[in-house]
Amino acid sequence: MAIFIDNSTKVVVQGLTGQQGSFHSLRNRDYGTAIVAGVTPGKGGQKIEGIPIFDTVSEAAVETGANVAVSYVPARFAPDGILEAADAAVGLVVCITEGIPANDMARVYKHLKRSDSTSLIGPNCPGLISPGKSNVGIIPGEICIPGPVGLVSRSGTLTYQVMHELTTMGIGQSTCVGIGGDPIVGTSFIDCLERFEQDPETKLVALIGEIGGDEEEKAADFINANMETPVVAYIAGFTAPPGKRMGHAGAIVSGSKGTAQAKAEAFEAAGVRVGKNSTEVAELVKDALASIG
Amino acid sequence: MAIFIDNSTKVVVQGLTGQQGSFHSLRNRDYGTAIVAGVTPGKGGQKIEGIPIFDTVSEAAVETGANVAVSYVPARFAPDGILEAADAAVGLVVCITEGIPANDMARVYKHLKRSDSTSLIGPNCPGLISPGKSNVGIIPGEICIPGPVGLVSRSGTLTYQVMHELTTMGIGQSTCVGIGGDPIVGTSFIDCLERFEQDPETKLVALIGEIGGDEEEKAADFINANMETPVVAYIAGFTAPPGKRMGHAGAIVSGSKGTAQAKAEAFEAAGVRVGKNSTEVAELVKDALASIG
Amino acid sequence: MDLFEYQGKELFARWAIPIPEGKLATTPDEAASAATTLGGKVVVKAQVQVGGRGKAGGIKLADGSDETRQAAESILGMDIKGHIVERVLIEKASDIEDEYYASILLDRAAKKYLLMVSSKGGMDIEEVAANEPDALAKIHIDPLLGLQSFQVNQLVFGSGIDAKARSGAAEIIRRMFALFIEADATLVEINPMILTGQGEVLALDSKVSLDDSALFRHPDFEELREVVATDPQERMAKERDLNFIKLDGDIGIIGNGAGLVMATLDVVDQAGGRAANFLDVGGGAGADDLSNALEVVLSDTKLGSVLVNIFGGITRCDLVAEGIVDAVGRLDVRVPIVVRLDGTNAEEGRRILSVASHPQIVPAETMSEAAGKAVEVKV
Amino acid sequence: MDLFEYQGKELFARWAIPIPEGKLATTPDEAASAATTLGGKVVVKAQVQVGGRGKAGGIKLADGSDETRQAAESILGMDIKGHIVERVLIEKASDIEDEYYASILLDRAAKKYLLMVSSKGGMDIEEVAANEPDALAKIHIDPLLGLQSFQVNQLVFGSGIDAKARSGAAEIIRRMFALFIEADATLVEINPMILTGQGEVLALDSKVSLDDSALFRHPDFEELREVVATDPQERMAKERDLNFIKLDGDIGIIGNGAGLVMATLDVVDQAGGRAANFLDVGGGAGADDLSNALEVVLSDTKLGSVLVNIFGGITRCDLVAEGIVDAVGRLDVRVPIVVRLDGTNAEEGRRILSVASHPQIVPAETMSEAAGKAVEVKV
């Protein structure tokens, strides 16, 4: 098992005919992911490297049985793309696109929560990988190996850093999910923790947070109340100054809220050990796995 | 028992300071209904005939424990009033107001269905009465007596006509609900049938439909599939010409759809006897009650 | 409120939905001068709110002002299924390469907007739905979310319209939706929507219904309404704020509440009569309303009798009776008026009528009895 | 993008939110002439994007052009918490009867908009929330449904503002919401919102942040952005499309990905150093991006060293190395550049750097080692 994606995953790509979409989707396919369709209105009937293109997602889903959509379309078209994938009932939508206006996402989020039949990962996220099974998005598959650690993160390259350190130590991963760094993302830490808790393959979870918002604090409460699976955490941004937006639209410390310190304390209060840097996190994971036996 | 309203009902009136609102609400109070509050922004702190006025519904609900809101506010303000009552979580909103634009109701309906914690009866309806217990709206209480018949109708005065005939025959009613004649109303025939089916006091249901839409057909299917309680029906508009809007915005025959004939046939196919006029319906009710014993 | 084709097209123009160039004419001379202004071949189209005007000879092609004048002469004044043609629309003839269909309405069953596009235009859409479902794309629009671009794609690709027409059709769909919402329409239909030889997509016909309840948001639509209500009796009712529909029988009907009036029509039918109209005086009607209602109904010269059926709730039967007495006093009443009063203050009402003892007032106890009498006493 | 008070008020004016009459001035003479035009008493307000300008002497009352010139002279050029005052806003003095607070922002926890109104204006709203919760009304707005009238009522009645201010405040709330949505703002705050002796309600101050991601919908906002980016190094980064934030240490930081760069700042701190900046070259950066990034970072004359921390994914470490070699070749590099490369093509990248063997390039194996070295080699 794994969470969200596995060997049964069939992916339809929104924006496959674009530069980013084709580059990463072909990499995903090389990894072994079933990329079954692309969608570009007006290019229906064509093929890209053997992958059939459709005019609409619903047509693609019906024809190919795709159960995951991944979107690389430009920010101004991406909200419509998410809604289209949800409307086609593909079940999981992964939106890699960054720079979607917050108001657009607020509306999309509200709409998706009403229907509840579609999970959205992202936007502004690297996607997710279940090592050895399926890779959807831009995470480099080479730095992962299959194993017992579930990883969930708001960040991209920082996640790679942690995955790399784990892999270097010989510790594999069940699924690594980049939930995205925007103020509004479809899937929260808690959504992933819930799934990891249910996944028999995941023996331990590493959570990588960052400044801004209160998702880490909520995750700490959730872990405390609901999780048997051990969790270790890492927070980026201890030295970030208040009021500055640190790259991610969501990464901003407002007043006394959203600081890395507060988040680390929340985790520690919930019995979650917090690493000070990526190397320390990897060490904590190693220790915790050893103690599980 | 009864459905929707009974002795525990406490009503907040939106538009109590208006002419219609005060007239009917005082009549409702004379009937024995607990009219606990009125809402008129800017008149908070005043009293109308001993009933305290508040600036907002939420304040009124908190202060008085109101669990039903009834609205008499003008059509252009009524959608906002429904949303306000839903936001204040009063549980049941009865909107008497007629002439609300269809687009406004489409939005309100969608919003209410998302939250699901509030039932709306109406708009453009006479309200409802549980004889001897509570009367909310404009139905004349004098023409009812308590008894075993549940009554649900899209019409106003036609309902009075049927109630009157039943009462004259000595047959009482558990609850009479006017669901309203607009194309979009909050509570459907089925919603009421479901409740009547669950209500031990209701031994038989009389359903009064009219031309337009397909709510009667859906009700017939529902009765066939889910109801033990016997139902008799009556449809108005056998002689209505196609394409003309018969008073109610919802009462219009489009092409071959929505005719009284089609509705009557749907009911008969579901084993529901259909009266040709109000007297015949009352007779059918009497016969059916007699056969229940 | 159902609009004429030319009124719908005025709205199309305001919402930037492309239409053929055209002009309205009420006389053959106006039509001829319109043809001159437009130049080239034109189409002369009867403006009536009923289907099948083409088959009835209400649409003619003409070349030049003389032919146009002749066409207008033959069409103006024509009776198409009971509708007299008072106006013709003169439009530049289009070079039609293909015909499509597009519409939007409120689907009351789904409580959502329903958008439909078909590659088969100029036909009855219910027929297309039944016989060629692949040529019809239907989607529902969430009222809170509104029309999304992907839905426009689903319509243009799903309906199978020509690739050349896609972008033009997509633009029209977006604008139709904007018109539907912003003008508070209940129906916007374009049949046919055409692709021209020049690659343009145009609305060749228009069918637009507006939500009467939303007119308060659109004071500028009042003038559309004035044109729409052409029947003198209907106009008279509108001026008196009465809910009136003309029917083709000879028994005038007055009641309170739409459902009760519909039921009254049915009971009259069951008694072997035919209603001359539907008239709902509404809730809480007073003496003036009743008096006005009788005035409107009695203005129909083909009338044989009148049935007044009132169940008092908010409406008080004593006031109803006063209104009737007032009306029979001030009007020349040549037919019997059967009156049935029940509910609030019914006894007092009956007393008032009996005191007035007007020869044309016939009291009745129940609805069925009233219907029977109305048929019986017809003159 | 955070706006200056006067820019926020320009938007207020466009969305019909009442503000005092005012003029912007960049010199004492302009200020004096503004005072003359406005007439009467004026307020001279420093335009800086930092709180506490009042206590710092950045707001002065003046009567007539001479006093205004003097006030402007003392305020222009002032350093308020590191912000140099380049502009003053000259506004007609208001007759303040009461002070309130109003704001709207996106509440990321609730995923809804949060509207707040308080009868306690001119104070820190978090303090009001903590100490006088009854004076603060908060409501969430559903993004699909939008602001409803009843919610406006809940705010004006719930906050306990004066009855005289209710209708003016209600109107401002509606317009704030329209501005928030239509301009794609992430924050609109009015503190204080005042009631004047004449019964008007005005926005006396403005705090507006716009969503950078939505600027494509607002090409006319580009000019606001030009004024906002005043720091020369930040402007240089913006021209090169780099995500840059100026900090106050002496170690320049370059990395790929916001999370990784934040983590790099932390590791430098743990190693006893202080970062001079945050610079994220983004995903898929090429040689030019790296070369540009180094140019921007090295333009800081107070720098002691630079740390380049790259984890290659889409980004290729060989291209990163080429960019570094290019930069050290064309720039006058006076500080050591510690480089750590990992991930895609890392070995090839390290080889390129080693071949170039530039005296200022210091290789490192891991993030921690790199941070340690960057502190160690500082000049």
mmCIF file of C-alpha atoms in Angstrom, chain C residues 40-168:
data_model
loop_
_atom_site.group_PDB
_atom_site.id
_atom_site.type_symbol
_atom_site.label_atom_id
_atom_site.label_comp_id
_atom_site.label_asym_id
_atom_site.label_seq_id
_atom_site.Cartn_x
_atom_site.Cartn_y
_atom_site.Cartn_z
ATOM 1 C CA GLY C 40 -28.720 43.624 -50.683
ATOM 2 C CA LYS C 41 -31.051 40.745 -49.940
ATOM 3 C CA VAL C 42 -33.118 40.896 -46.789
ATOM 4 C CA VAL C 43 -35.407 38.635 -44.794
ATOM 5 C CA VAL C 44 -38.805 39.927 -43.683
ATOM 6 C CA LYS C 45 -39.867 38.221 -40.468
ATOM 7 C CA ALA C 46 -43.241 38.396 -38.708
ATOM 8 C CA GLN C 47 -42.878 39.328 -35.041
ATOM 9 C CA VAL C 48 -45.229 36.983 -33.178
ATOM 10 C CA GLN C 49 -44.846 35.002 -29.996
ATOM 11 C CA VAL C 50 -45.782 31.656 -31.415
ATOM 12 C CA GLY C 51 -43.883 28.916 -33.222
ATOM 13 C CA GLY C 52 -44.315 27.893 -36.859
ATOM 14 C CA ARG C 53 -44.409 31.369 -38.421
ATOM 15 C CA GLY C 54 -42.173 30.110 -41.252
ATOM 16 C CA LYS C 55 -44.659 27.464 -42.345
ATOM 17 C CA ALA C 56 -47.474 29.989 -41.984
ATOM 18 C CA GLY C 57 -45.777 32.285 -44.533
ATOM 19 C CA GLY C 58 -44.540 34.747 -41.915
ATOM 20 C CA ILE C 59 -40.947 34.752 -43.189
ATOM 21 C CA LYS C 60 -40.075 35.947 -46.688
ATOM 22 C CA LEU C 61 -36.846 36.617 -48.560
ATOM 23 C CA ALA C 62 -36.788 39.867 -50.563
ATOM 24 C CA ASP C 63 -34.342 41.712 -52.796
ATOM 25 C CA GLY C 64 -34.627 45.486 -52.872
ATOM 26 C CA SER C 65 -37.180 47.893 -51.472
ATOM 27 C CA ASP C 66 -40.062 46.935 -53.775
ATOM 28 C CA GLU C 67 -39.939 43.234 -52.988
ATOM 29 C CA THR C 68 -39.534 44.077 -49.331
ATOM 30 C CA ARG C 69 -42.568 46.336 -49.364
ATOM 31 C CA GLN C 70 -44.617 43.587 -50.970
ATOM 32 C CA ALA C 71 -43.409 40.995 -48.484
ATOM 33 C CA ALA C 72 -44.191 43.298 -45.556
ATOM 34 C CA GLU C 73 -47.622 44.045 -46.983
ATOM 35 C CA SER C 74 -48.462 40.370 -47.107
ATOM 36 C CA ILE C 75 -47.125 39.636 -43.637
ATOM 37 C CA LEU C 76 -48.356 42.648 -41.643
ATOM 38 C CA GLY C 77 -51.867 41.983 -40.383
ATOM 39 C CA MET C 78 -51.524 38.226 -40.981
ATOM 40 C CA ASP C 79 -53.157 35.970 -38.374
ATOM 41 C CA ILE C 80 -50.676 33.315 -37.233
ATOM 42 C CA LYS C 81 -52.406 30.900 -34.852
ATOM 43 C CA GLY C 82 -54.501 33.709 -33.405
ATOM 44 C CA HIS C 83 -51.626 36.201 -33.223
ATOM 45 C CA ILE C 84 -52.051 39.236 -35.460
ATOM 46 C CA VAL C 85 -48.731 40.440 -36.937
ATOM 47 C CA GLU C 86 -48.216 44.098 -36.042
ATOM 48 C CA ARG C 87 -44.454 44.322 -36.691
ATOM 49 C CA VAL C 88 -41.922 42.842 -39.044
ATOM 50 C CA LEU C 89 -38.172 42.605 -38.593
ATOM 51 C CA ILE C 90 -36.166 43.344 -41.745
ATOM 52 C CA GLU C 91 -32.756 41.681 -41.577
ATOM 53 C CA LYS C 92 -29.827 41.382 -43.928
ATOM 54 C CA ALA C 93 -29.908 37.867 -45.418
ATOM 55 C CA SER C 94 -27.104 35.706 -44.023
ATOM 56 C CA ASP C 95 -24.875 33.320 -45.929
ATOM 57 C CA ILE C 96 -25.658 30.227 -43.875
ATOM 58 C CA GLU C 97 -23.066 27.466 -43.923
ATOM 59 C CA ASP C 98 -24.357 25.518 -40.930
ATOM 60 C CA GLU C 99 -27.107 25.768 -38.319
ATOM 61 C CA TYR C 100 -26.755 25.098 -34.579
ATOM 62 C CA TYR C 101 -28.776 25.475 -31.412
ATOM 63 C CA ALA C 102 -27.939 27.062 -28.038
ATOM 64 C CA SER C 103 -30.072 27.704 -24.982
ATOM 65 C CA ILE C 104 -30.000 28.334 -21.270
ATOM 66 C CA LEU C 105 -32.794 28.013 -18.743
ATOM 67 C CA LEU C 106 -33.428 27.302 -15.082
ATOM 68 C CA ASP C 107 -33.867 23.560 -14.639
ATOM 69 C CA ARG C 108 -36.280 23.476 -11.722
ATOM 70 C CA ALA C 109 -35.810 19.766 -11.130
ATOM 71 C CA ALA C 110 -32.029 20.118 -10.699
ATOM 72 C CA LYS C 111 -32.273 23.604 -9.173
ATOM 73 C CA LYS C 112 -29.429 24.589 -11.480
ATOM 74 C CA TYR C 113 -29.081 26.360 -14.795
ATOM 75 C CA LEU C 114 -29.148 24.086 -17.817
ATOM 76 C CA LEU C 115 -27.097 25.003 -20.891
ATOM 77 C CA MET C 116 -27.639 23.123 -24.131
ATOM 78 C CA VAL C 117 -25.797 23.302 -27.442
ATOM 79 C CA SER C 118 -26.563 21.187 -30.461
ATOM 80 C CA SER C 119 -25.025 20.830 -33.902
ATOM 81 C CA LYS C 120 -28.557 20.391 -35.252
ATOM 82 C CA GLY C 121 -30.051 23.861 -35.495
ATOM 83 C CA GLY C 122 -33.404 25.058 -36.700
ATOM 84 C CA MET C 123 -35.119 21.983 -35.276
ATOM 85 C CA ASP C 124 -37.202 21.247 -32.225
ATOM 86 C CA ILE C 125 -34.612 20.493 -29.538
ATOM 87 C CA GLU C 126 -36.755 17.864 -27.813
ATOM 88 C CA GLU C 127 -36.724 15.941 -31.062
ATOM 89 C CA VAL C 128 -32.944 16.209 -31.341
ATOM 90 C CA ALA C 129 -32.629 15.022 -27.725
ATOM 91 C CA ALA C 130 -34.801 12.015 -28.488
ATOM 92 C CA ASN C 131 -33.402 11.031 -31.893
ATOM 93 C CA GLU C 132 -29.832 12.322 -32.081
ATOM 94 C CA PRO C 133 -28.548 12.559 -28.500
ATOM 95 C CA ASP C 134 -24.923 12.635 -29.723
ATOM 96 C CA ALA C 135 -25.603 15.945 -31.450
ATOM 97 C CA LEU C 136 -26.680 17.543 -28.175
ATOM 98 C CA ALA C 137 -24.453 18.609 -25.272
ATOM 99 C CA LYS C 138 -26.162 19.462 -21.982
ATOM 100 C CA ILE C 139 -24.498 20.760 -18.849
ATOM 101 C CA HIS C 140 -25.712 22.092 -15.541
ATOM 102 C CA ILE C 141 -24.312 25.293 -14.110
ATOM 103 C CA ASP C 142 -23.985 25.681 -10.364
ATOM 104 C CA PRO C 143 -25.735 28.961 -9.423
ATOM 105 C CA LEU C 144 -23.067 29.831 -6.865
ATOM 106 C CA LEU C 145 -20.081 29.014 -9.044
ATOM 107 C CA GLY C 146 -21.334 30.256 -12.396
ATOM 108 C CA LEU C 147 -20.263 29.192 -15.871
ATOM 109 C CA GLN C 148 -16.699 27.865 -16.090
ATOM 110 C CA SER C 149 -14.505 27.790 -19.185
ATOM 111 C CA PHE C 150 -14.260 24.020 -19.115
ATOM 112 C CA GLN C 151 -18.023 23.823 -19.360
ATOM 113 C CA VAL C 152 -17.967 26.001 -22.450
ATOM 114 C CA ASN C 153 -15.442 23.531 -23.898
ATOM 115 C CA GLN C 154 -17.659 20.600 -22.975
ATOM 116 C CA LEU C 155 -20.480 22.253 -24.907
ATOM 117 C CA VAL C 156 -18.620 23.202 -28.063
ATOM 118 C CA PHE C 157 -16.674 19.953 -28.288
ATOM 119 C CA GLY C 158 -19.482 17.736 -27.003
ATOM 120 C CA SER C 159 -22.105 19.041 -29.425
ATOM 121 C CA GLY C 160 -19.967 18.258 -32.435
ATOM 122 C CA ILE C 161 -20.289 21.662 -34.077
ATOM 123 C CA ASP C 162 -17.790 22.485 -36.829
ATOM 124 C CA ALA C 163 -14.236 23.296 -35.654
ATOM 125 C CA LYS C 164 -14.511 26.654 -37.468
ATOM 126 C CA ALA C 165 -17.503 27.624 -35.326
ATOM 127 C CA ARG C 166 -16.014 26.689 -31.942
ATOM 128 C CA SER C 167 -14.491 29.949 -30.833
ATOM 129 C CA GLY C 168 -17.451 32.010 -32.053
#
